[in-house]
CSV table of C-alpha atoms and ligand atoms in Angstrom, one decimal:
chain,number,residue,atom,x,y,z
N,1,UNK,CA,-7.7,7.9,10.3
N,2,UNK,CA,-5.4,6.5,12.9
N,3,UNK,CA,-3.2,3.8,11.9
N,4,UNK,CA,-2.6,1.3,14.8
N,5,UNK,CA,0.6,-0.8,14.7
N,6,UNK,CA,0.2,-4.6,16.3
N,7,UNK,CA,3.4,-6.5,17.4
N,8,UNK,CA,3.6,-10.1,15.7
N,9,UNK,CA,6.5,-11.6,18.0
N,10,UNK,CA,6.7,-15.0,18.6
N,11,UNK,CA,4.1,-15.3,21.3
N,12,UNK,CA,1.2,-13.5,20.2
N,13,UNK,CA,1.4,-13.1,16.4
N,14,UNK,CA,-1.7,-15.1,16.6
N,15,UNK,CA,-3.9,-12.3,18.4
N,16,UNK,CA,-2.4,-10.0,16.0
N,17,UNK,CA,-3.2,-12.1,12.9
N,18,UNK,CA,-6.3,-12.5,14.5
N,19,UNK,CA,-6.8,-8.5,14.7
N,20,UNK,CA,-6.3,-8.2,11.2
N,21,UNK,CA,-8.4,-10.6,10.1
N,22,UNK,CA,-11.3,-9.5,11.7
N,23,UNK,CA,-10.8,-6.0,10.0
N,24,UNK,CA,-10.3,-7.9,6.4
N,25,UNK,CA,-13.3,-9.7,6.8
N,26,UNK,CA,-15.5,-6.2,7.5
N,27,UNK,CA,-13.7,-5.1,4.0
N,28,UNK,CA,-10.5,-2.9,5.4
N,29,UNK,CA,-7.1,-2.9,3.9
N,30,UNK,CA,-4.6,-3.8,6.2
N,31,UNK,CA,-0.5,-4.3,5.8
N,32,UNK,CA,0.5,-7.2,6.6
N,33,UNK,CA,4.3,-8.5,6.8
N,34,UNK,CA,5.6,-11.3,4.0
N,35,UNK,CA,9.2,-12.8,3.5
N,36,UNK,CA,9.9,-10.5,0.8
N,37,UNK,CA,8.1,-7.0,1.5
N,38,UNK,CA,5.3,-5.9,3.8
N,39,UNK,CA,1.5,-6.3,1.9
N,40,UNK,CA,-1.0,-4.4,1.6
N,41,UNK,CA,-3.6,-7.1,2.3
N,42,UNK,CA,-7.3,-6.6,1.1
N,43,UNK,CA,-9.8,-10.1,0.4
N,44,UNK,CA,-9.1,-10.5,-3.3
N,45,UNK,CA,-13.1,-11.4,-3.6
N,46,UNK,CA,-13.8,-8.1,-2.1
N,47,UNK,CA,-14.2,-6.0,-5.2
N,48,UNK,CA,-14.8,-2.2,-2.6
N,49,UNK,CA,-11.6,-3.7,-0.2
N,50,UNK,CA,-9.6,-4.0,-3.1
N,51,UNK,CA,-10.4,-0.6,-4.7
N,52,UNK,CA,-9.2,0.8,-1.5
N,53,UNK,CA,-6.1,-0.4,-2.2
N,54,UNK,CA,-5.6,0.8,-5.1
N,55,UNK,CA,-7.3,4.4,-3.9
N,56,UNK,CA,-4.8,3.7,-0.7
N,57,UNK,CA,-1.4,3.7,-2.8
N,58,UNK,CA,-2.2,6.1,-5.2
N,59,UNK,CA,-2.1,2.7,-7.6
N,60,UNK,CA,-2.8,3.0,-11.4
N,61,UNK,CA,-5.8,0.7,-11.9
N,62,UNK,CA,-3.7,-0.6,-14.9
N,63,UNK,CA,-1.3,-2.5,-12.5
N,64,UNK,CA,-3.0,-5.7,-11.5
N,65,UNK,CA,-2.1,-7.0,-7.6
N,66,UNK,CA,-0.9,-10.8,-6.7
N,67,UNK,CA,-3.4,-13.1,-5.2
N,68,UNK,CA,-2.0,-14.6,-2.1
N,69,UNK,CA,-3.4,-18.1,-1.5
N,70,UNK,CA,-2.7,-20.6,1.5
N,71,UNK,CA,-1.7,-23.6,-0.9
N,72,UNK,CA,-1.6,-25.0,-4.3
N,73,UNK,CA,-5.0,-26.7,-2.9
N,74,UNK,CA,-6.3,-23.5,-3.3
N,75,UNK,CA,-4.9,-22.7,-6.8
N,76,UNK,CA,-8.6,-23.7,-8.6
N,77,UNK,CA,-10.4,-21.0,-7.2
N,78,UNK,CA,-7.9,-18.3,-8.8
N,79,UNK,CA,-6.8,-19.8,-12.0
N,80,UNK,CA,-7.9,-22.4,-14.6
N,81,UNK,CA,-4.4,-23.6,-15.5
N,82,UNK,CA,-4.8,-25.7,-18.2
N,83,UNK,CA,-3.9,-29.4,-18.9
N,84,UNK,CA,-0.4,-28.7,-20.9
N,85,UNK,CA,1.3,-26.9,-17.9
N,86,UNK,CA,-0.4,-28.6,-14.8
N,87,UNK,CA,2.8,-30.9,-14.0
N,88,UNK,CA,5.1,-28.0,-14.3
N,89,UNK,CA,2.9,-25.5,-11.8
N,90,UNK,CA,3.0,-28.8,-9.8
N,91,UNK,CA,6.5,-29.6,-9.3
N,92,UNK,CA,7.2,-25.3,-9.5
N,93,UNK,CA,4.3,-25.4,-6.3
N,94,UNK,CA,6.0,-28.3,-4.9
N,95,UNK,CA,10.3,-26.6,-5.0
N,96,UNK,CA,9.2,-22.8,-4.3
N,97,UNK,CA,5.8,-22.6,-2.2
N,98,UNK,CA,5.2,-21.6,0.1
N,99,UNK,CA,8.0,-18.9,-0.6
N,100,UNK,CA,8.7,-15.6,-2.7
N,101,UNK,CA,7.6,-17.1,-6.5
N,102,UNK,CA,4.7,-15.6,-8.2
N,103,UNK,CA,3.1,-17.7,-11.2
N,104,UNK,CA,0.9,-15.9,-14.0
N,105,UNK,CA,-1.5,-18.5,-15.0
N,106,UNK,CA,-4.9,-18.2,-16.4
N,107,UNK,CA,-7.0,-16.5,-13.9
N,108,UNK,CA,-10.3,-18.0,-12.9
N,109,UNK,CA,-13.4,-15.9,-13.7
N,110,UNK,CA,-14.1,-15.4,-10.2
N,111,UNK,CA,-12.0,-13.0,-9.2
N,112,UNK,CA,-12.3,-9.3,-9.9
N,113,UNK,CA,-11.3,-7.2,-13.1
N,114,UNK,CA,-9.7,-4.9,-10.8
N,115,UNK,CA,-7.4,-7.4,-9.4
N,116,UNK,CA,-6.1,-8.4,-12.6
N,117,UNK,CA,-6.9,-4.8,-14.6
N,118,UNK,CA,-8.9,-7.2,-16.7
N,119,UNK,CA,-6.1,-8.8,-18.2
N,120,UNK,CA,-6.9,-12.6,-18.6
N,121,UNK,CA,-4.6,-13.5,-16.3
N,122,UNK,CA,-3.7,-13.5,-12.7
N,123,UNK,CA,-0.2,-13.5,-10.6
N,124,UNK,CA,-0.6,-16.0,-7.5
N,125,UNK,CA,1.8,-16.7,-5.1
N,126,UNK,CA,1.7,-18.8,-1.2
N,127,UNK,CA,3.8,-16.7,1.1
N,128,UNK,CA,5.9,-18.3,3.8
N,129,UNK,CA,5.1,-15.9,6.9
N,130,UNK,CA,2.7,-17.1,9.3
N,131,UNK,CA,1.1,-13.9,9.4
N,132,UNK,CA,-0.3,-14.2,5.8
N,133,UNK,CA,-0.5,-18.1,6.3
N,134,UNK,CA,-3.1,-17.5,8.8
N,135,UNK,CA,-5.2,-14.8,7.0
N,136,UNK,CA,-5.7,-16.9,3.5
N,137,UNK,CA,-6.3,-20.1,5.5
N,138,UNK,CA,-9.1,-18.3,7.5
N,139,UNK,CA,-10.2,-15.8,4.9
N,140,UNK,CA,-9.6,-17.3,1.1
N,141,UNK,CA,-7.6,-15.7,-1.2
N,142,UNK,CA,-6.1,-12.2,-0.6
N,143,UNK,CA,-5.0,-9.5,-2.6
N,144,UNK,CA,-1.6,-7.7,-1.2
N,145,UNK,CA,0.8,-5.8,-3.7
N,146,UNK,CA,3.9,-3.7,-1.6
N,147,UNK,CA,2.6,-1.5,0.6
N,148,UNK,CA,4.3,1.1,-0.4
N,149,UNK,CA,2.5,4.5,-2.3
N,150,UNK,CA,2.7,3.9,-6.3
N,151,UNK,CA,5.9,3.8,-7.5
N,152,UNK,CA,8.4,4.2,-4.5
N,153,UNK,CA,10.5,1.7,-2.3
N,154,UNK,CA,9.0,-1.3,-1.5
N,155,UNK,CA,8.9,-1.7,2.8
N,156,UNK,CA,10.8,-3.8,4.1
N,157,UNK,CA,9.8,-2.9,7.9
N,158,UNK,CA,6.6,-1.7,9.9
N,159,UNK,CA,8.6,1.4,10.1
N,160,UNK,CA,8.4,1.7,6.5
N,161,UNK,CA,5.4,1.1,6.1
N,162,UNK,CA,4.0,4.0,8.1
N,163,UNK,CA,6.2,6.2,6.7
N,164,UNK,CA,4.4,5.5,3.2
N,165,UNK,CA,0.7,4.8,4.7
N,166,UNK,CA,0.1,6.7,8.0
N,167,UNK,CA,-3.1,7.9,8.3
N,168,UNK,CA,-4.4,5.3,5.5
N,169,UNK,CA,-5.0,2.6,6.9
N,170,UNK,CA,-6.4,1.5,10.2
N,171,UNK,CA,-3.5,-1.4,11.5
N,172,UNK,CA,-0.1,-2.4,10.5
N,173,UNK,CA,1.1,-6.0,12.0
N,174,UNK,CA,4.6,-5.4,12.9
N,175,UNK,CA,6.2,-8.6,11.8
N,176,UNK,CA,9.7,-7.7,12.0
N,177,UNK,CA,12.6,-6.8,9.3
N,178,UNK,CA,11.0,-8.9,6.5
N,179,UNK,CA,13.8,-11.9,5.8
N,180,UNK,CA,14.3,-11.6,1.7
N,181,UNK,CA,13.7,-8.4,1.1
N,182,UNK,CA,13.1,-8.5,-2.3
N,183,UNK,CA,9.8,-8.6,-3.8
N,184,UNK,CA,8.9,-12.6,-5.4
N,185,UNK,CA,10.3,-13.7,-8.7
N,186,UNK,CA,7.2,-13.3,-11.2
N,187,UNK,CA,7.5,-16.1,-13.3
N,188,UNK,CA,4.0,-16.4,-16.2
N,189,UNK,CA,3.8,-20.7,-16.9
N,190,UNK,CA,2.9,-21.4,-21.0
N,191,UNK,CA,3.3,-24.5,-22.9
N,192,UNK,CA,6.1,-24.7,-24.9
N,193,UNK,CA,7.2,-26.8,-27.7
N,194,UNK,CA,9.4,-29.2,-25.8
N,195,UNK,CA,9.5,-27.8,-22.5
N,196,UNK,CA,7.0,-25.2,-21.0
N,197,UNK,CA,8.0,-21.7,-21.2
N,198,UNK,CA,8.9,-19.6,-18.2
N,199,UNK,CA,8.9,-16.1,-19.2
N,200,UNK,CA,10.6,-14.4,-16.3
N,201,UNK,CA,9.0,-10.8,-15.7
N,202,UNK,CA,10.7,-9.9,-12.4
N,203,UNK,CA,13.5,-11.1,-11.2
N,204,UNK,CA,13.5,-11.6,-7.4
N,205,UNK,CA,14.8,-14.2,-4.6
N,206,UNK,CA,13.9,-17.6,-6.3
N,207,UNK,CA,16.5,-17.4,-9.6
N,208,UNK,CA,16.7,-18.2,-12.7
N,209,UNK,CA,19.2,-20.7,-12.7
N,210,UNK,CA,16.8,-21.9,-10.0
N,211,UNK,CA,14.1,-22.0,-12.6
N,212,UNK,CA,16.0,-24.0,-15.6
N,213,UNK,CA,15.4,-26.6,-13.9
N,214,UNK,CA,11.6,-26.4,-15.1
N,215,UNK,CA,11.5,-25.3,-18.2
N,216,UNK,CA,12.8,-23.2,-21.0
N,217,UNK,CA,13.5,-19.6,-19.4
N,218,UNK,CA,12.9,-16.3,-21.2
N,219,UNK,CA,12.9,-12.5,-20.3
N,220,UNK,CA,10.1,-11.1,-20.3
N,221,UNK,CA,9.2,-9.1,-23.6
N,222,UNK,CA,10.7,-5.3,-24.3
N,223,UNK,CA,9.2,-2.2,-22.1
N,224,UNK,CA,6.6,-0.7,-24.2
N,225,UNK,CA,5.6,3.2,-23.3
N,226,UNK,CA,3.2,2.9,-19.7
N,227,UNK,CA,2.4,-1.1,-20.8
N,228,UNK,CA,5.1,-3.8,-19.7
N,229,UNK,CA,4.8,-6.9,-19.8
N,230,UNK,CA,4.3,-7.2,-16.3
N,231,UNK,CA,2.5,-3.9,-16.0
N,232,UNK,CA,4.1,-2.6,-12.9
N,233,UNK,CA,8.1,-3.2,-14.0
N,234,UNK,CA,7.6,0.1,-15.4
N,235,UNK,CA,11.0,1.2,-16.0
N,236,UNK,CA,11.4,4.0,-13.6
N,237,UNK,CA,9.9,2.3,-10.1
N,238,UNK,CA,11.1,1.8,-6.7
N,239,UNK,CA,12.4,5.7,-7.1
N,240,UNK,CA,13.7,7.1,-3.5
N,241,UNK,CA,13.1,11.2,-3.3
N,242,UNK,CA,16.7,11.5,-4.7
N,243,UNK,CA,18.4,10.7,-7.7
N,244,UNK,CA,20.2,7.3,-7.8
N,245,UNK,CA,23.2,7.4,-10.3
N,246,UNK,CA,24.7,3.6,-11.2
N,247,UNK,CA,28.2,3.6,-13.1
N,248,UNK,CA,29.0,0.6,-15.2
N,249,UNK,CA,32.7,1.9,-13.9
N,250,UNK,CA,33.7,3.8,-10.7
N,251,UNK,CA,35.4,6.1,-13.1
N,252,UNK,CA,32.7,7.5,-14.4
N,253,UNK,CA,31.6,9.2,-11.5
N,254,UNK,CA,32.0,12.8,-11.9
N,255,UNK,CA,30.6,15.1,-8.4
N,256,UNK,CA,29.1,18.5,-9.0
N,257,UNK,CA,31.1,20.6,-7.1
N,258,UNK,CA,28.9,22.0,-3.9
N,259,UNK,CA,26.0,18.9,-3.9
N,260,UNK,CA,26.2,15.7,-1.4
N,261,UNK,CA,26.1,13.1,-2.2
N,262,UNK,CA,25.8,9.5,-0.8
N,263,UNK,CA,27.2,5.6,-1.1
N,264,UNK,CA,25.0,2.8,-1.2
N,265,UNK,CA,28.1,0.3,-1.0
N,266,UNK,CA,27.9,-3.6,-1.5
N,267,UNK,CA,30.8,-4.5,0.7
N,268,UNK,CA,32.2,-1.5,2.1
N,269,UNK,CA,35.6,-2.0,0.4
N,270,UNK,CA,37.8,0.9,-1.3
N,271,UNK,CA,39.1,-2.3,-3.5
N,272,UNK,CA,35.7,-1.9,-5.5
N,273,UNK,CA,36.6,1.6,-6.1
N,274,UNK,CA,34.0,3.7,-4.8
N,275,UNK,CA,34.6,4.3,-1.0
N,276,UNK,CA,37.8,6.6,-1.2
N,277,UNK,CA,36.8,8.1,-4.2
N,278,UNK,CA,34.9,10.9,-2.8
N,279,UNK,CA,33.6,12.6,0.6
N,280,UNK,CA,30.5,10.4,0.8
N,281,UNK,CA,28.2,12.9,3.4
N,282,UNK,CA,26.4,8.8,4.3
N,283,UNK,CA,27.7,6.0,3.3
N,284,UNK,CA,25.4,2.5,3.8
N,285,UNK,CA,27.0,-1.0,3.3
N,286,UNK,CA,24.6,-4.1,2.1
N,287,UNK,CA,26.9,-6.4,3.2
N,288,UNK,CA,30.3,-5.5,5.1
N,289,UNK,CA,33.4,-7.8,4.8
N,290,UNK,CA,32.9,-10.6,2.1
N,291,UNK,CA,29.4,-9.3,0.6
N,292,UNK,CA,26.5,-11.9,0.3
N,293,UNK,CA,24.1,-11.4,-1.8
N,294,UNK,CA,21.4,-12.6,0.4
N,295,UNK,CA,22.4,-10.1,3.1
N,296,UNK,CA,22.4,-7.1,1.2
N,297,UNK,CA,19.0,-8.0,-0.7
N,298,UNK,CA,17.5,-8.3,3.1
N,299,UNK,CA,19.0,-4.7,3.5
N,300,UNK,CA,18.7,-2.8,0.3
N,301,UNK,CA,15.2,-0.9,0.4
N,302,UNK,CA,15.9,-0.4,3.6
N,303,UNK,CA,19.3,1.1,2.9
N,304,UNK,CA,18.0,3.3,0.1
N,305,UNK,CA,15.4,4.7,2.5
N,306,UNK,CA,17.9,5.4,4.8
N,307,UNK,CA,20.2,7.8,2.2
N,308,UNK,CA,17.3,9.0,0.8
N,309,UNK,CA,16.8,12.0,3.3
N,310,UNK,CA,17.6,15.2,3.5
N,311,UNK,CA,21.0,17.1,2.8
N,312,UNK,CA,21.6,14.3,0.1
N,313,UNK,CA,21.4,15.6,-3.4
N,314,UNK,CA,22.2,12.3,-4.9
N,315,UNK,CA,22.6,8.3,-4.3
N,316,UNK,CA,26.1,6.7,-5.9
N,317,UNK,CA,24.8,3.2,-6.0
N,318,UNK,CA,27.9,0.6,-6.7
N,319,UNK,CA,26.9,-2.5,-9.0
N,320,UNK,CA,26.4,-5.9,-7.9
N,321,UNK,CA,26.7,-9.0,-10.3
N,322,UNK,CA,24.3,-9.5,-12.0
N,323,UNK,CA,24.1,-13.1,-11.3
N,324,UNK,CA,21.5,-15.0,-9.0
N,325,UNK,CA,20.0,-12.9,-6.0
N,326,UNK,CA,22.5,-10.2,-7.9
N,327,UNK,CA,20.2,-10.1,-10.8
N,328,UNK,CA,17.4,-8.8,-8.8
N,329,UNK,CA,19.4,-6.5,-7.0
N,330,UNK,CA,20.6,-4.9,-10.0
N,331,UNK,CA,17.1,-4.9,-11.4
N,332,UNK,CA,16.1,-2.7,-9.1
N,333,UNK,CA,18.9,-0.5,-8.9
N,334,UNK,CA,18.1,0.4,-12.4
N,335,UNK,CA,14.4,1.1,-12.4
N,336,UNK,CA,15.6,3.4,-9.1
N,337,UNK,CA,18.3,4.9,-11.4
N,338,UNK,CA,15.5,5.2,-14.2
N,339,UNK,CA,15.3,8.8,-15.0
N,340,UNK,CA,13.2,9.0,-18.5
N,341,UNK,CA,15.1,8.3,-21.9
J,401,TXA,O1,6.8,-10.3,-3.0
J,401,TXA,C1,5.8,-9.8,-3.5
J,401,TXA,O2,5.4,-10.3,-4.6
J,401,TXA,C2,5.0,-8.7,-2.8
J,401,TXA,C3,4.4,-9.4,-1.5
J,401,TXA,C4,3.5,-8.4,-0.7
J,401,TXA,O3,3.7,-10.5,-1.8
J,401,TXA,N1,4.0,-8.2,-3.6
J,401,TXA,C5,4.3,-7.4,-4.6
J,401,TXA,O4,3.2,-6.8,-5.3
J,401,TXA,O5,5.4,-7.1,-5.0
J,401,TXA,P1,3.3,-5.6,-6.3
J,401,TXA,O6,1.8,-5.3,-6.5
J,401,TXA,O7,4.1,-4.5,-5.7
J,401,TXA,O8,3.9,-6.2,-7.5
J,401,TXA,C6,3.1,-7.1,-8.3
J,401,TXA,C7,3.6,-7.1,-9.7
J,401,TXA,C8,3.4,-5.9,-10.5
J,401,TXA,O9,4.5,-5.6,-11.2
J,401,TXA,C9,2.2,-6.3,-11.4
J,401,TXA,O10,2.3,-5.6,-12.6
J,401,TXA,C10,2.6,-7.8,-11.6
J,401,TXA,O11,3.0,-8.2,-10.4
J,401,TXA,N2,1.4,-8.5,-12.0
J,401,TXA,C11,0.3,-8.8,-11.3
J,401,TXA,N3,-0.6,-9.5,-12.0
J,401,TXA,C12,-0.1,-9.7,-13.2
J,401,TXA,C13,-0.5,-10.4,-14.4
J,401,TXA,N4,-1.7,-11.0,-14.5
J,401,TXA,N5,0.4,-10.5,-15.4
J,401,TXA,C14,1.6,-9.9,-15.3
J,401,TXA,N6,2.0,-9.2,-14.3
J,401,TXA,C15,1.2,-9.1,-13.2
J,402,MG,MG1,5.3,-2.9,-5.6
């Protein structure tokens, strides 16, 4: 199959949105951009479009896909959320969406078994980008997890995206460098005793000091064998072709003699101890001078591609706090560290 790659600029994302709509509504999969990652966009009613995804990224059918929707409006015809949390998915709808949260919430009989691997739930979230704005306002609710094969770096650019799908798919819409880069927060919604409960199953760009301000947040439970909580926060995930090694201490770094190895840096400063202390053969900054957080979650997948080419035996990553937009950075530095216990 040839894959076809549309421009979404500012003049004529709309005949591009347009394209890919009409190829959704004959049941293709098509990936589409988001604010956090590029999608992998099939209509989440379409139980054959959706198994191509799935077939398409090499996806364990265990690993249920987020239902994009154009607006809490449309909420009902996904999920049944039930009276005790209805003010909290409310005022969470009304501070995050559209934007990169996911809420777990009762799912509405409706949609497929494959979309949520029959669990009884269902992860929904209203994405920001116009692109995907358009499609579930023409089109109804939409199925798109990363587009990305199973269990590699999520895309952050077109470019990405066909290095992981050419040949799979018949279009990517070119949307740009997607602006979080970090895939949503998953947050599932329960009643709680005083407060609802927010179990937090991944972290991402909305935070959870963000989210105290709605309820009572907790991690989500322990990593059991192939079955997480969240299925697909498997502990070893978002794995480049290299090793990634992450040091609690610079120190600890000890190079094999004769292998290369490279720097994924947060701010490019021999202060944090890393730079000078070996002959990096690549060295990527997130952020260079002062290091934002924001900046270098925009960059990181697309920074770990970037080492994670040939001639590199292994990827030093330097730690981030592990605070905010940090904590989801360093989330997925480990899985990408992740080598089997
Ligand atoms: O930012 C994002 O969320 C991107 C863009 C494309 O929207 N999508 C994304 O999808 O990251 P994906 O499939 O790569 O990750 C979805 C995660 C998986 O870890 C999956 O296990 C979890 O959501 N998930 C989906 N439905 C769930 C459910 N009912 N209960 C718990 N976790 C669920
Ligand atoms: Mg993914």
């Amino acid at each position: 199959m040839q894959t076809r790659v549309e421009i979404a600029d500012f003049e004529n994302w709309k005949a591009a949105a347009g394209e890919a709509a009409r190829l959704l509504a004959a049941g293709e999969v098509v990936a589409v951009p988001t604010e956090t990652v590029y999608g992998l966009a099939a209509i989440a009613f379409n139980t054959d479009a959706v198994a191509r995804v799935f077939e398409v990224k090499e996806r364990p059918s265990f690993d249920p896909l987020i239902v994009h929707i154009s607006g809490i409006r449309d909420l009902g015809r996904v999920a049944v959320v039930p009276e005790g949390i209805q003010k909290v998915v409310r005022e969470l709808g009304k501070a995050f969406w559209p934007g990169p949260l996911t809420l777990v919430l009762p799912r509405h009989d409706d949609v497929p078994d494959l979309v949520t691997s029959g669990l009884p739930t269902v992860a929904v979230r209203v994405s920001n980008h116009e692109v995907m704005r358009y499609l579930t306002k023409e089109l109804g609710p939409i199925a798109a997890p990363s587009a990305n094969r199973f269990g590699r770096i999520s895309p952050t650019s077109a470019s990405a995206v066909r290095k992981e799908l050419e040949g799979r798919i018949p279009l990517i819409i070119d949307g740009g460098a997607c602006s979080d880069g970090l895939e949503s927060t998953i947050v599932a919604v329960e009643e709680g005793e005083k407060r609802p409960t927010l179990r937090l199953l991944r972290p991402g760009p909305v935070t959870r000091e963000e989210l105290r301000k709605f309820g009572r947040v907790v991690k989500a439970g322990p990593v059991t064998g192939n079955r997480p909580e969240a299925p697909g926060t498997l502990e070893s995930h978002y794995a480049p072709g290299v090793p990634v090694l992450l040091f609690d201490r610079p120190e600890e770094f000890e190079p094999e003699e004769g292998r290369n190895y490279a720097l994924l840096s947060y701010r490019g400063d021999p202060k944090d101890g890393y730079l000078e202390r070996h002959e990096w053969s690549r060295v990527e900054v997130l952020s260079p001078g002062k290091g934002k957080l924001a900046e270098a979650a925009v960059r990181f997948f697309h920074s770990l591609r970037v080492l994670d080419t040939e001639g590199v035996d292994a990827i030093v990553a330097e730690p981030v706090s592990d605070v905010g937009l940090g904590s989801a950075i360093m989330d997925r530095l480990r899985r990408a560290a992740f080598r089997g216990s």
